[in-house]
PDB file of C-alpha atoms in Angstrom:
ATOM      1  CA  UNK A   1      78.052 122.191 117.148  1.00 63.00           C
ATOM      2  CA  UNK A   2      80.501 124.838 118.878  1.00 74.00           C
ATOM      3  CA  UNK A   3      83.403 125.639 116.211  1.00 75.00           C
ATOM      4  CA  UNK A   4      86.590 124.560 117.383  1.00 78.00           C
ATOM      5  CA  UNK A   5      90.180 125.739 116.285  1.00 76.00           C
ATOM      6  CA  UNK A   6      92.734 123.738 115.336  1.00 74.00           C
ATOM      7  CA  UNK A   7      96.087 123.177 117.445  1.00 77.00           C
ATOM      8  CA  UNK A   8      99.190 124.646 115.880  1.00 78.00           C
ATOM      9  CA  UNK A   9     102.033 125.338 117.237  1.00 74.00           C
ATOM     10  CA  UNK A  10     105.389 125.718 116.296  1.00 73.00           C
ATOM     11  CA  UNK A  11     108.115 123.568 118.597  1.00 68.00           C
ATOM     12  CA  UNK A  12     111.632 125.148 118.672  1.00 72.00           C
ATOM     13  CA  UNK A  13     112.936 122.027 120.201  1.00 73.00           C
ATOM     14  CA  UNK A  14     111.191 119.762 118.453  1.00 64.00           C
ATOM     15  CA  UNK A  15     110.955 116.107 119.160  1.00 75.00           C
ATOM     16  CA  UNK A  16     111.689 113.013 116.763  1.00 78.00           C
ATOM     17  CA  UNK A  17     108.905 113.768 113.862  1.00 79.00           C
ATOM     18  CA  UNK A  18     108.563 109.568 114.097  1.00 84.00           C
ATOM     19  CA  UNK A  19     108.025 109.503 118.158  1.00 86.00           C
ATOM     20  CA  UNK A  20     105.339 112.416 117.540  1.00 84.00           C
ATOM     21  CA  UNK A  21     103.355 110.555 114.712  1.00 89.00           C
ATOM     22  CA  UNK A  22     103.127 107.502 117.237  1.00 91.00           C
ATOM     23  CA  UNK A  23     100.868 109.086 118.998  1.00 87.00           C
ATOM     24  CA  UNK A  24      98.476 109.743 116.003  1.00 85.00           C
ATOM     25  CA  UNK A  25      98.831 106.603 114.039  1.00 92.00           C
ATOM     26  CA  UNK A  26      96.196 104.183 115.724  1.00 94.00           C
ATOM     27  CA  UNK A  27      93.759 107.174 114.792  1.00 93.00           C
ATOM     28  CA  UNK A  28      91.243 107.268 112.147  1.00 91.00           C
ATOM     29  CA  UNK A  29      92.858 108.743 108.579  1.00 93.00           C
ATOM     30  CA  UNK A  30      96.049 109.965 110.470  1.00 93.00           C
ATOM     31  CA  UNK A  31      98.360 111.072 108.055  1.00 91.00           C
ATOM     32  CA  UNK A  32     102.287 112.499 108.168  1.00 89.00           C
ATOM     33  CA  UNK A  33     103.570 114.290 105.697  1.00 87.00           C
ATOM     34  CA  UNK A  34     106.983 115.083 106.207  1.00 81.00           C
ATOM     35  CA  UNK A  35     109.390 117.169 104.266  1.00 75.00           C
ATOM     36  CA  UNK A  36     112.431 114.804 103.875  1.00 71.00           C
ATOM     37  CA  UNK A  37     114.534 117.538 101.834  1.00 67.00           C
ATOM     38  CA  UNK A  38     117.632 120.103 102.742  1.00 69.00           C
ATOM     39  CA  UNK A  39     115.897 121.851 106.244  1.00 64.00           C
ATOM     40  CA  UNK A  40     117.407 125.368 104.966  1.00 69.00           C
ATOM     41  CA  UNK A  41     115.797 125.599 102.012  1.00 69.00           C
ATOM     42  CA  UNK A  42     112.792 123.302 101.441  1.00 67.00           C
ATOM     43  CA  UNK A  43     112.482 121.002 104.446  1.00 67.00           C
ATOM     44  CA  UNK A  44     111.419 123.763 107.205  1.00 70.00           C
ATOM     45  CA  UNK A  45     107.863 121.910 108.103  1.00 75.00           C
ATOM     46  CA  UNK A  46     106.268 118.642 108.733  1.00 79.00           C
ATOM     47  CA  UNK A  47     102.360 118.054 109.355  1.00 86.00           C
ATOM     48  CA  UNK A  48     100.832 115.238 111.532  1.00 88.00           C
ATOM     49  CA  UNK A  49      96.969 115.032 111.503  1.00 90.00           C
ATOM     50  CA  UNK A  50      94.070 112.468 112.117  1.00 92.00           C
ATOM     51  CA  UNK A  51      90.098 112.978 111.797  1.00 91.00           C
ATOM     52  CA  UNK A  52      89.464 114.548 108.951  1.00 92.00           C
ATOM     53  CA  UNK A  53      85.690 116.131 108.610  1.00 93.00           C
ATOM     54  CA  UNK A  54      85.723 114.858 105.326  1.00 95.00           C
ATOM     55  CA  UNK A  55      87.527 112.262 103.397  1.00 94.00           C
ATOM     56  CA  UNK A  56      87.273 111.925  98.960  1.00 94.00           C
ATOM     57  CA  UNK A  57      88.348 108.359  97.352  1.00 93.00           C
ATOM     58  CA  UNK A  58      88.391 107.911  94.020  1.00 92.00           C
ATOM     59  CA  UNK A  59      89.554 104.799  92.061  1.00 92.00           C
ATOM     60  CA  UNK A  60      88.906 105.540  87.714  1.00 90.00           C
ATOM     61  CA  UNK A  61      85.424 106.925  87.771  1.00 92.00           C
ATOM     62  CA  UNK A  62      84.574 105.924  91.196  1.00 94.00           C
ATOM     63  CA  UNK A  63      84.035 109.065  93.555  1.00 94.00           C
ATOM     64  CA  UNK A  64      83.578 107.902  97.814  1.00 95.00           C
ATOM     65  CA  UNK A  65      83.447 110.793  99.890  1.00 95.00           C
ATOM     66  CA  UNK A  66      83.223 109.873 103.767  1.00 95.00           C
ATOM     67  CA  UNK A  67      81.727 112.455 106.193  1.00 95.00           C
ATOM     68  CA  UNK A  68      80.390 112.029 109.800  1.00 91.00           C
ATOM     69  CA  UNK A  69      80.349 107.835 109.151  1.00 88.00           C
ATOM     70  CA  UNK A  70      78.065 107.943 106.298  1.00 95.00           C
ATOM     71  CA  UNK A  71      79.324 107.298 102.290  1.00 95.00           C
ATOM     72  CA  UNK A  72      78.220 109.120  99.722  1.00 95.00           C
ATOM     73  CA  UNK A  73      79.030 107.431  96.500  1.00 95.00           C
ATOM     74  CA  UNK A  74      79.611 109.247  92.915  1.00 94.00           C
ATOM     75  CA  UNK A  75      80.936 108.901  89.380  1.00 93.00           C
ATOM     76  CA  UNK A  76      83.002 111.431  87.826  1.00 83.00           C
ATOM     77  CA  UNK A  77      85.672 112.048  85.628  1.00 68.00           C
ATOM     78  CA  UNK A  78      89.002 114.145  86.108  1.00 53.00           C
TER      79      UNK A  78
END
């Protein structure tokens, strides 16, 4: 499998965070996170993303980690 970089890119004029996630959210795992605080001092940068390679659930001892549509399944302890 050709490695492939991913897309960043800073937008000066940025759009409505909420119009930009629309385009993500019917995705698999798309996530937002988006800093809600004072944009001068801690809320510079929000990240939208979907498709993870990999994806770790854990519920108690319970450990599910999800990669290329197969579950592996675990115990553990944190």
């Amino acid at each position: 499998m050709p490695f492939t970089y991913p897309v960043i890119e800073e937008l000066f004029m940025a759009p409505d965070a909420l119009w930009c996630f629309e385009s993500f959210a019917s995705r698999p795992f798309s996530f937002w996170l988006d800093s809600g605080m004072d944009p001068p001092k801690l809320g510079r940068w929000s990240f939208i993303g979907s498709d993870p390679f990999l994806v770790m659930r854990s519920r108690g001892d319970d450990i599910t980690l999800l990669k290329d549509g197969a579950a592996e399944k675990m115990q553990g302890i944190l």
